[in-house]
Tab-separated table of C-alpha atoms and ligand atoms in Angstrom:
chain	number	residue	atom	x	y	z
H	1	UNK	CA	6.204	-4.851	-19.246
H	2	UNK	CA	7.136	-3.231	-22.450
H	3	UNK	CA	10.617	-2.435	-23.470
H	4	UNK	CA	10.987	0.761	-22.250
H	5	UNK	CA	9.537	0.397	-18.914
H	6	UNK	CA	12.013	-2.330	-18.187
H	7	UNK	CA	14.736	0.013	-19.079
H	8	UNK	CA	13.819	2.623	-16.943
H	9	UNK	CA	13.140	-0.065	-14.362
H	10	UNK	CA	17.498	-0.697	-15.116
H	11	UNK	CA	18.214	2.321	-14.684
H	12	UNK	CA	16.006	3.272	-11.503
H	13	UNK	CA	17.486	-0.396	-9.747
H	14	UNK	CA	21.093	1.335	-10.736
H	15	UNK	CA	19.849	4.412	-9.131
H	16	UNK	CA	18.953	2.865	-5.834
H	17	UNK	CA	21.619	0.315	-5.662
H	18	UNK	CA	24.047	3.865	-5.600
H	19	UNK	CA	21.953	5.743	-3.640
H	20	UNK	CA	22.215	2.953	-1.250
H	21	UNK	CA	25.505	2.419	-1.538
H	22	UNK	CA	26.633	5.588	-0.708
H	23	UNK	CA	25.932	8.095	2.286
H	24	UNK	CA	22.797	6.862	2.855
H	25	UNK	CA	22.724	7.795	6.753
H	26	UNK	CA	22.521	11.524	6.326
H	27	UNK	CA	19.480	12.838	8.472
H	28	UNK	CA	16.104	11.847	7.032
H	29	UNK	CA	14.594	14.045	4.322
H	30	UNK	CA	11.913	15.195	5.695
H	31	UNK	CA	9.192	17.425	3.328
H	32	UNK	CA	7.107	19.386	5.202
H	33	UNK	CA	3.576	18.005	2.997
H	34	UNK	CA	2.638	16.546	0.083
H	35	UNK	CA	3.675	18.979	-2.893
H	36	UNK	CA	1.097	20.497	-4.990
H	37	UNK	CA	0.544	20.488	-8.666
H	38	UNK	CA	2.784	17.303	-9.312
H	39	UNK	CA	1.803	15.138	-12.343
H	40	UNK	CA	-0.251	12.496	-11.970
H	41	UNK	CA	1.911	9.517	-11.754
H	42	UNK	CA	3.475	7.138	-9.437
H	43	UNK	CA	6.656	7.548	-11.633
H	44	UNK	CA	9.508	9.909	-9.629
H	45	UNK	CA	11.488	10.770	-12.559
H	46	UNK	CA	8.078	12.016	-14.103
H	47	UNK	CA	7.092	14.209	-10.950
H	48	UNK	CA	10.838	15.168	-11.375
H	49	UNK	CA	12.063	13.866	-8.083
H	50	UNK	CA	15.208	12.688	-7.903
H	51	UNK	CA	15.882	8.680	-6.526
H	52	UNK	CA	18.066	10.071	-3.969
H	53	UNK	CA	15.350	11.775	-2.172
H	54	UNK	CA	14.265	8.604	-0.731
H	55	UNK	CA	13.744	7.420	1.481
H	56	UNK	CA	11.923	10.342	3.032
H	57	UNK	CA	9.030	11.638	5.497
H	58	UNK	CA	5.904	13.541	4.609
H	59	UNK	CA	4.548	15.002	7.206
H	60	UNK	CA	1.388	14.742	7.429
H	61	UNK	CA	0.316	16.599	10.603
H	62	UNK	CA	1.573	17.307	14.408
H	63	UNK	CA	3.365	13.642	15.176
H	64	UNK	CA	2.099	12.330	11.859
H	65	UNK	CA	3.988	11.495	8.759
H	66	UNK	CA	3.912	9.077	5.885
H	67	UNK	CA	7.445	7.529	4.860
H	68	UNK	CA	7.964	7.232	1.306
H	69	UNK	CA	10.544	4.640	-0.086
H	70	UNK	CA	11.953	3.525	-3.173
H	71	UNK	CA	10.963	-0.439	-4.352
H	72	UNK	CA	11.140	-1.622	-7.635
H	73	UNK	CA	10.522	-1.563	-10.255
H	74	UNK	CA	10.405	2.916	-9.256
H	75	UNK	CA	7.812	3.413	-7.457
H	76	UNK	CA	7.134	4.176	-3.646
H	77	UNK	CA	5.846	1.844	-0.884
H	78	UNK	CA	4.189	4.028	1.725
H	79	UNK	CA	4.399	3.532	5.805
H	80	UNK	CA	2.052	5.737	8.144
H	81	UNK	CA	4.271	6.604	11.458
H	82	UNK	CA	2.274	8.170	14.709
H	83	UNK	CA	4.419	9.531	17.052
H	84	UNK	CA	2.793	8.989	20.404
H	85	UNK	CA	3.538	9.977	23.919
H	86	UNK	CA	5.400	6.692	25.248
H	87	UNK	CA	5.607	5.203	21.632
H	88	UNK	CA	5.673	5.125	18.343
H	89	UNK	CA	2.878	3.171	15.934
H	90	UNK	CA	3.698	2.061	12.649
H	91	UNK	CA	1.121	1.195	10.182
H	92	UNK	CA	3.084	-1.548	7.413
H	93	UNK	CA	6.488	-1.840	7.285
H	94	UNK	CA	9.003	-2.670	4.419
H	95	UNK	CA	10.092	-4.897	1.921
H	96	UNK	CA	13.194	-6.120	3.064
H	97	UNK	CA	14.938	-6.183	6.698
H	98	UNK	CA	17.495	-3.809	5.428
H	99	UNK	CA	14.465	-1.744	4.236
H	100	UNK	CA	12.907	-1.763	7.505
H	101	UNK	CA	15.951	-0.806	9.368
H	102	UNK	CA	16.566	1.951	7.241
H	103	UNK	CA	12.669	3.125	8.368
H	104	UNK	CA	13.878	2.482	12.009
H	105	UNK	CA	16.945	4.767	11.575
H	106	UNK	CA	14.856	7.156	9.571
H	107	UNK	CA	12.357	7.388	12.746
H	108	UNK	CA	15.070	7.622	15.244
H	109	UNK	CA	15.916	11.204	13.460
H	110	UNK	CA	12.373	11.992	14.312
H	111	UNK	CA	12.188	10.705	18.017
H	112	UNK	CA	13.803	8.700	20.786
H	113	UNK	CA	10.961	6.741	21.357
H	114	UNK	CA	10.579	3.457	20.741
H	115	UNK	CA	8.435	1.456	18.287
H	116	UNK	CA	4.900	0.307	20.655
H	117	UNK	CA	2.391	-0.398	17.820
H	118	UNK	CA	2.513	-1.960	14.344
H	119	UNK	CA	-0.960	-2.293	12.022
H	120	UNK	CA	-1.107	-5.254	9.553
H	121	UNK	CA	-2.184	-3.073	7.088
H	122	UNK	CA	-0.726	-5.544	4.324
H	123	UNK	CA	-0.054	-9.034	4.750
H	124	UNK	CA	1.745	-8.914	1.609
H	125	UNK	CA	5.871	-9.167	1.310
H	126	UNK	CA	6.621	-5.867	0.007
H	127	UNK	CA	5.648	-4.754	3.607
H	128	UNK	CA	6.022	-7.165	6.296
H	129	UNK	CA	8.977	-9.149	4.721
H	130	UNK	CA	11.076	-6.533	7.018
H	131	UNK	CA	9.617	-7.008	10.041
H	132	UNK	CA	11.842	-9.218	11.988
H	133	UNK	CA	13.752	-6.110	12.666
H	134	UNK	CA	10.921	-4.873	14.871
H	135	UNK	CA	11.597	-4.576	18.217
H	136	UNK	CA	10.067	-7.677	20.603
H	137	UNK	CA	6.815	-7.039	22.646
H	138	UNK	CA	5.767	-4.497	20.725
H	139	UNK	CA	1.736	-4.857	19.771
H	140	UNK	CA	0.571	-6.018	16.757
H	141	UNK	CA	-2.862	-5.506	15.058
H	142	UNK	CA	-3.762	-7.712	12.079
H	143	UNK	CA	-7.054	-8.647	10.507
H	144	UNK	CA	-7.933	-12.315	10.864
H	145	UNK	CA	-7.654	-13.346	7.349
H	146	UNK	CA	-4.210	-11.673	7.461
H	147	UNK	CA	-2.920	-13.761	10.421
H	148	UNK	CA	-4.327	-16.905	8.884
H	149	UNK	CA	-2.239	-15.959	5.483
H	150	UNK	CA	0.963	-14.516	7.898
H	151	UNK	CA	0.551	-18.258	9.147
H	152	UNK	CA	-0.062	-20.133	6.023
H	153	UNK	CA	3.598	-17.657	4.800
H	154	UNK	CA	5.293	-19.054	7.821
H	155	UNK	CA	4.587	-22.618	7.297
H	156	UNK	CA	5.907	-22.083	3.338
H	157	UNK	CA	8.603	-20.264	4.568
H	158	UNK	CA	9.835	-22.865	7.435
H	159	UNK	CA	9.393	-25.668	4.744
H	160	UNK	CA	11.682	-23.844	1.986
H	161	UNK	CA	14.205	-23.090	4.695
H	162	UNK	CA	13.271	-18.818	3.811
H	163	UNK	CA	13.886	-16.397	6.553
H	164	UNK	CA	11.147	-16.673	9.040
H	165	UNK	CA	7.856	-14.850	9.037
H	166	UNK	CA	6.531	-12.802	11.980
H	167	UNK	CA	2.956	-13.505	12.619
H	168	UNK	CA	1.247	-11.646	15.105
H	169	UNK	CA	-0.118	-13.491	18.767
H	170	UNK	CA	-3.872	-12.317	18.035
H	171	UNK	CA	-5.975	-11.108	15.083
H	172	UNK	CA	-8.473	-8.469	16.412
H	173	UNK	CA	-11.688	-9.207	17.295
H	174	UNK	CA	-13.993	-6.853	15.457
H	175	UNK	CA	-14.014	-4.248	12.446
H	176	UNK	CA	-12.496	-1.604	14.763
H	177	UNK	CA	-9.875	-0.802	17.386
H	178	UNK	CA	-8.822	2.464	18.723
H	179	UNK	CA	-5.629	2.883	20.313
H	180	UNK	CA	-4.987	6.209	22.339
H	181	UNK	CA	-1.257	6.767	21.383
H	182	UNK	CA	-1.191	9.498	23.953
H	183	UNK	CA	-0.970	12.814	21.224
H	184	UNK	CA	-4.002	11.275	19.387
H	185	UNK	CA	-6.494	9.015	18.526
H	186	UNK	CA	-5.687	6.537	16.668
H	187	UNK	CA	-9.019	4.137	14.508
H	188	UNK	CA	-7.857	0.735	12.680
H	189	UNK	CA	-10.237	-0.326	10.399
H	190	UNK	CA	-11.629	-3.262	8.729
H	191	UNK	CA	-13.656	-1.920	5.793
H	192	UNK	CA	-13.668	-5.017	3.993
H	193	UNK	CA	-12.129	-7.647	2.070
H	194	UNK	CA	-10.121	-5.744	-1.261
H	195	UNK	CA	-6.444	-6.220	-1.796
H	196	UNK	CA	-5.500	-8.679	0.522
H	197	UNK	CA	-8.374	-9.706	2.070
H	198	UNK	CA	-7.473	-8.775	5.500
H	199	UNK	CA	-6.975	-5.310	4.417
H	200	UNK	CA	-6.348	-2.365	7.379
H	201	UNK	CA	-7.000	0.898	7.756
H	202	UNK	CA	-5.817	3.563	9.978
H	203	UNK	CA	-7.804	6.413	10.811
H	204	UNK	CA	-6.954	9.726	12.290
H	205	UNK	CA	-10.321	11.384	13.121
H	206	UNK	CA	-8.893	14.542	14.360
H	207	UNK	CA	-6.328	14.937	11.864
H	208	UNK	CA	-9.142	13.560	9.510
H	209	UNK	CA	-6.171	11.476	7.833
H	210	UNK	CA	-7.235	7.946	6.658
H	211	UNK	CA	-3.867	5.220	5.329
H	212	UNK	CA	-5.808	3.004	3.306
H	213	UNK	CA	-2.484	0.549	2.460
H	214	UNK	CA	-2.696	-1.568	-0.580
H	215	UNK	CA	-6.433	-0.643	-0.538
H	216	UNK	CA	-5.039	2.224	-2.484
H	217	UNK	CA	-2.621	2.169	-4.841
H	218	UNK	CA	-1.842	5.521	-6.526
H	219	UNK	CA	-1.692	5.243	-10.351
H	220	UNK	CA	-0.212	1.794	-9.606
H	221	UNK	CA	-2.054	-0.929	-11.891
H	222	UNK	CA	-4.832	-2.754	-9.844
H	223	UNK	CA	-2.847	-5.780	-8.347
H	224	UNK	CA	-5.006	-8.295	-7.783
H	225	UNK	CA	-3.455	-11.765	-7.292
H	226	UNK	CA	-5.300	-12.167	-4.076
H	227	UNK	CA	-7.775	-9.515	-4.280
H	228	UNK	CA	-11.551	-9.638	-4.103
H	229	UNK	CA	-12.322	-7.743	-7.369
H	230	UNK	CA	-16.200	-6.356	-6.860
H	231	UNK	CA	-15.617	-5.949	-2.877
H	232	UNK	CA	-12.336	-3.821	-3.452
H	233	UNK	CA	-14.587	-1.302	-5.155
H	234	UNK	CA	-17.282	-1.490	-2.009
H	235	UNK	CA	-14.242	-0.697	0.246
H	236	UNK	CA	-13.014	2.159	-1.700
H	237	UNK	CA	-16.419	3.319	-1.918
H	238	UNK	CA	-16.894	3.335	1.903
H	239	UNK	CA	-13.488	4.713	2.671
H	240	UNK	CA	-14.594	7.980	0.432
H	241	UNK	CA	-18.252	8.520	2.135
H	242	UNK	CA	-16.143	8.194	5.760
H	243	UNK	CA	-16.756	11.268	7.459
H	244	UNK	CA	-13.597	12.889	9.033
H	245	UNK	CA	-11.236	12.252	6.143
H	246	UNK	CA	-9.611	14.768	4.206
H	247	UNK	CA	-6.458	13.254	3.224
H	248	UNK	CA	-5.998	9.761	1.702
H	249	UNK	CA	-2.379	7.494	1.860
H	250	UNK	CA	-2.003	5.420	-0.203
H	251	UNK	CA	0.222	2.083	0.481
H	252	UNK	CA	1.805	2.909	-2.925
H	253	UNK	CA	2.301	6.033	-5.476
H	254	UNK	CA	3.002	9.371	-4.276
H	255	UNK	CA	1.060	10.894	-0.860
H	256	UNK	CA	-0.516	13.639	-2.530
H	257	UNK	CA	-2.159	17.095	-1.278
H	258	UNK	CA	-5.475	16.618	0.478
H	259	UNK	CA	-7.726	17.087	-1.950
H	260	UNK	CA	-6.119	15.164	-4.573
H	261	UNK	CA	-5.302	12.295	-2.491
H	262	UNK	CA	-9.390	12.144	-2.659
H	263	UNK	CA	-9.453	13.016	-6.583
H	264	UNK	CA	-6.988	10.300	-6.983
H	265	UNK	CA	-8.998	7.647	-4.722
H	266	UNK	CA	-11.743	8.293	-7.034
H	267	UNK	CA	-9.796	7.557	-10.107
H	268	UNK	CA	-8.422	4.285	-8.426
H	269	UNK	CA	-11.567	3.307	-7.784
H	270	UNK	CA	-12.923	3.793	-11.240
H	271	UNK	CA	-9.521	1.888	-12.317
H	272	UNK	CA	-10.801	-1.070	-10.309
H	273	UNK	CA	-14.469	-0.500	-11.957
H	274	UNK	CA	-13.042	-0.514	-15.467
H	275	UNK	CA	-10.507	-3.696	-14.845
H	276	UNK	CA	-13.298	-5.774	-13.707
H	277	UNK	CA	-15.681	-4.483	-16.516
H	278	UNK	CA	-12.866	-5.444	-19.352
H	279	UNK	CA	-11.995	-8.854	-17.897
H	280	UNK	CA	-15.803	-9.734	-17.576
H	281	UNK	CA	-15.898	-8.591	-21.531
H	282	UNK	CA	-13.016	-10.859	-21.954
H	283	UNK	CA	-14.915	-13.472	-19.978
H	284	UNK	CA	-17.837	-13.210	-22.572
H	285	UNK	CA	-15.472	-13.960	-25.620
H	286	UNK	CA	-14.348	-17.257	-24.519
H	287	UNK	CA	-10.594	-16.672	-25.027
H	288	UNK	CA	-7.853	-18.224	-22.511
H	289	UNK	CA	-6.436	-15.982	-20.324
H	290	UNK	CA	-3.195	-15.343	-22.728
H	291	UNK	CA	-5.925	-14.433	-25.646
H	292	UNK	CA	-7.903	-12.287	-23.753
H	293	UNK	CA	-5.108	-10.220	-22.104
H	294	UNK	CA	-3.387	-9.573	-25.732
H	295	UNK	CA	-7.094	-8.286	-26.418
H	296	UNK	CA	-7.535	-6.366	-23.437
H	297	UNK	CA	-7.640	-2.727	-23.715
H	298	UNK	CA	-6.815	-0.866	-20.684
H	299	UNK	CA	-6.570	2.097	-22.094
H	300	UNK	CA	-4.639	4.964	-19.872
H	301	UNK	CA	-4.273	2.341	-17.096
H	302	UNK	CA	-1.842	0.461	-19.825
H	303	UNK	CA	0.819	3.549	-18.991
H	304	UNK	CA	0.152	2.526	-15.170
H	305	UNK	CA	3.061	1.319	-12.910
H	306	UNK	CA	2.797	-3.294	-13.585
H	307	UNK	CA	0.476	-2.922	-16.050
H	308	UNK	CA	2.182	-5.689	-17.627
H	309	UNK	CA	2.644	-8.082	-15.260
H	310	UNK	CA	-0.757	-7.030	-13.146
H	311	UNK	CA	-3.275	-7.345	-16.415
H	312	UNK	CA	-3.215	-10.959	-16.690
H	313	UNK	CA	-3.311	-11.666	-12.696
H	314	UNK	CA	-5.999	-9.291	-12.420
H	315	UNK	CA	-8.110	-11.220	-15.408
H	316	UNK	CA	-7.559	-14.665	-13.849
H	317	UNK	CA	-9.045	-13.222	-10.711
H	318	UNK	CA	-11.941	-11.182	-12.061
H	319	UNK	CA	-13.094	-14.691	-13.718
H	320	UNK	CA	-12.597	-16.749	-10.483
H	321	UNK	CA	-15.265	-14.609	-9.211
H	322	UNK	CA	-17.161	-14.468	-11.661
H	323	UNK	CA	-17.449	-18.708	-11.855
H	324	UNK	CA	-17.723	-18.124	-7.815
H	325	UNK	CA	-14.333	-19.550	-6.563
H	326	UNK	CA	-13.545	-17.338	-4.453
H	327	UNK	CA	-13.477	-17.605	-0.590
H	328	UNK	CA	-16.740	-16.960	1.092
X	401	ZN	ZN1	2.548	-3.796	-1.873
């Protein structure tokens, strides 16, 4: 990260660590949509919102809202919430228990009802490390190569004496499950293997709303430590030809109006594109991985949220796929 961005990053963790501090059980902010004209950037101070907004709903449409809050180093980790008619389905939780109690709270503001449903959408930390909080008995859907990694965390977890890991009874069977919440339909979807490898989608066909998780990450750096470079730009790719979607979520940056949530989804995808096109000319030079990312030119994607830390992960992976090491 470069000097300044790790001062800002100071300054945001002070923010939060107040904001936390303090009153933070005050009714949920709740914004009534995504706002329009914002700049382009996963950055809140440089869309001008202030840390203490967060964490707060989106809604997205009748019983349908996106939770945006605060993780460092700034930037948002999204979580879709369906409010059904018995229940309430969450798609990817938090970072932290604290975190994900704080969501819990947050929904309780919204409705009595209790958590029914929870979508794997990411296996990763940053939004399941929270979710021992979640109620017991409620039903999980995960991807199998996400329950084989939520296993493979468990095991590391048990053996380093770390706070346990859920992992989910069942992976699902196919590419698709519908759950009728009761006020709507509600489509999980395996589109392929991109950021995780077990990545989930949740489709809203007549609210034509698609959360794409870590598939998506809005002006957020490609993060690809256990990505599948080439297929992550397939999936993207077949998430934007999907017909009955007007309004992308990401699983990180800003939720943004409906048609820039697609312009955005575009320019993510070409971000994906042009990392794997300047770590293959990297490849070609025959530099180490340290050479190659101090040649690397990212160009605007350099101002992107982990840049710094994400550029050299996402080389080493781009070149295990290239020499065919990755999983089948
Ligand atoms: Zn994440």
């Amino acid at each position: 990260m470069t000097r300044s961005h790790t001062f800002r990053s100071a300054l945001i963790g002070a923010a939060l660590a107040t904001s936390l501090g303090g009153v933070s059980f005050l009714s949920a902010q709740t914004v009534a949509g995504p706002a329009t004209g914002q700049p382009r950037t996963a950055d809140p101070a440089v869309r001008g919102i202030p840390l203490s907004e967060f964490p707060r709903f989106v809604k997205l449409a009748d019983n349908v809202y996106g939770y945006e809050e605060i993780r460092q180093p700034g930037f948002t980790t999204v979580s879709l919430v369906v409010v059904g008619r018995d229940g309430v389905l969450i798609a990817d939780g938090q970072g932290s228990p604290a975190a994900t109690q704080t969501m819990l709270d947050r929904i309780k503001t919204i409705t009595p009802l209790p958590i029914k449903w929870y979508i794997v959408g990411s296996d990763h930390g940053d939004h399941t490390a929270g979710n021992n909080v979640l109620p017991a008995g409620i039903t999980y859907v995960v991807q199998r190569n996400s329950l084989a990694q939520l296993k493979r965390d468990s095991t590391a977890a048990a053996t380093a004496g770390r706070a346990a890991v859920i992992v989910p009874p069942r992976a699902m069977t196919g590419d698709e499950e519908t759950i009728d919440v009761g006020t709507t339909r509600v489509v999980v979807k395996f589109l392929g293997r991109a950021h995780t490898g077990g990545d989930l989608m949740v489709h809203l066909p007549r609210e034509q709303i698609l959360f794409m998780s870590e598939a998506y990450l809005n002006r957020v750096f490609p993060a690809m430590r256990s990505a599948y470079p080439s297929e992550w730009v397939e999936v993207t790719n077949k998430a934007l030809a999907l017909p009955n979607v007007r309004h992308f979520i990401p699983g990180h940056g800003f939720i943004e109006t409906p048609a820039v949530s697609r312009e955005e989804l575009v320019r993510f995808r070409d971000a994906i594109i042009q990392v794997n096109a300047e770590a293959k000319r990297l490849k070609g030079l025959g530099l180490s991985v340290e050479d190659a990312n101090k040649q690397a030119n990212w160009g605007e994607l350099s101002g992107w949220f982990l840049a710094g830390q994400q550029a050299p992960v996402a080389i080493r992976k781009v070149w295990e796929e290239l020499d065919g090491k990755l999983p089948k």
